[in-house]
Amino acid sequence: MPELPEVEVVRRGLARWIGGRTVAGAEVLHPRAIRRHVAGAGDFADRLRGTAVTDVRRRGKYLWLPLGDEFALLAHLGMSGQLLVQPERTPDEKHLRIRITFTDLARGELRFVDQRTFGGLSLHPLDPAGLPDVISHIARDPLDEDFDEDAFHVALRRRRTTVKRALLDQSLISGVGNIYADEALWRARLHYERPTAGLSRRGTAELVTHVREVMTAALAVGGTSFDSLYVNVNGESGYFSRALDVYGREGEPCRRCGTAVRRRPWMNRSSYFCPRCQRVPRLPVR
DNA sequence: GGAAGCTCCTGAAAGC
DNA sequence: TGCTTTCAGGAGCTTC
């Protein structure tokens, strides 16, 4: 599942292989993949044709390719999205949704492949800060040098919610998904139901540090791949799944204390934690 | 307005 | 063997 490290790996690959190239055409093979582009497939292709990719940027789990100064191609990988740079003669992938070709054919085409179609591509105007307007509500991510830790702490204290919900709220801190939330909380020895209103300034700082550390470690080995659903632009998997401490390790011993890791259903997904290192808060928020 | 829950989607794995 | 159910989860939308 692509979270910040995986998206950053893709961003770096796109910058290398797509940066500076001019779009020759676009083919939309599944309408759901451009559902956020409300003007439809024809408009999507017409507006892309002839534009040049001037940069490849990221905020949290969103990627965008500025196409001049006024608008950008926005991408979100969702659960299973892949942006692949493939030689044009490569057979189509089973779940190929969008194909973008460039004027220099020999350097390959860009393919958006997405099994579950939670992700997609769309075109949007850039706001004065250079951000696609539809993601202006997305907070800076913890690897962004301008991430405001004090403001994050104040926001946490104001919320009547729990710490994992807050970590997954992209308007508070972006780039964190279920895997790295569980990993960071394990490192910080915090239970996922801990109320944010009770976090100390030091507690917030430690949590953010653990989020940064786990993401940086994942980035260093190409991200986390459990199956073929996350790969970089060359179709290669990452290796961080081998280094996960709690996520996906139900019943296995905690790497710190040896207690069996537990999995609990949580918000239509799962939370993994060590019941000894991460004690249940006495007064959970209702 | 804030917080919580629902829904979209596909395919692998488990259960029968 | 084959059918059904469960599970995975990001984020927009709806409900309270």
PDB file of N, CA, C and O in Angstrom, chain A residues 63 192 273 281:
ATOM      1  N   LEU A  63       1.124  13.010  -5.692  1.00  0.00           N
ATOM      2  CA  LEU A  63       2.175  13.385  -6.633  1.00  0.00           C
ATOM      3  C   LEU A  63       1.570  14.327  -7.655  1.00  0.00           C
ATOM      4  O   LEU A  63       0.409  14.162  -8.019  1.00  0.00           O
ATOM      5  N   TYR A 192      -2.972   2.774  20.107  1.00  0.00           N
ATOM      6  CA  TYR A 192      -3.650   3.532  19.033  1.00  0.00           C
ATOM      7  C   TYR A 192      -4.888   4.285  19.507  1.00  0.00           C
ATOM      8  O   TYR A 192      -5.335   5.225  18.858  1.00  0.00           O
ATOM      9  N   PHE A 273      -0.460  -4.112  17.471  1.00  0.00           N
ATOM     10  CA  PHE A 273       0.216  -3.475  18.608  1.00  0.00           C
ATOM     11  C   PHE A 273       0.713  -4.536  19.575  1.00  0.00           C
ATOM     12  O   PHE A 273       0.270  -5.695  19.547  1.00  0.00           O
ATOM     13  N   PRO A 281      -5.208   2.839  26.976  1.00  0.00           N
ATOM     14  CA  PRO A 281      -5.476   3.984  27.847  1.00  0.00           C
ATOM     15  C   PRO A 281      -6.653   3.715  28.766  1.00  0.00           C
ATOM     16  O   PRO A 281      -7.590   3.006  28.404  1.00  0.00           O
TER      17      PRO A 281
END
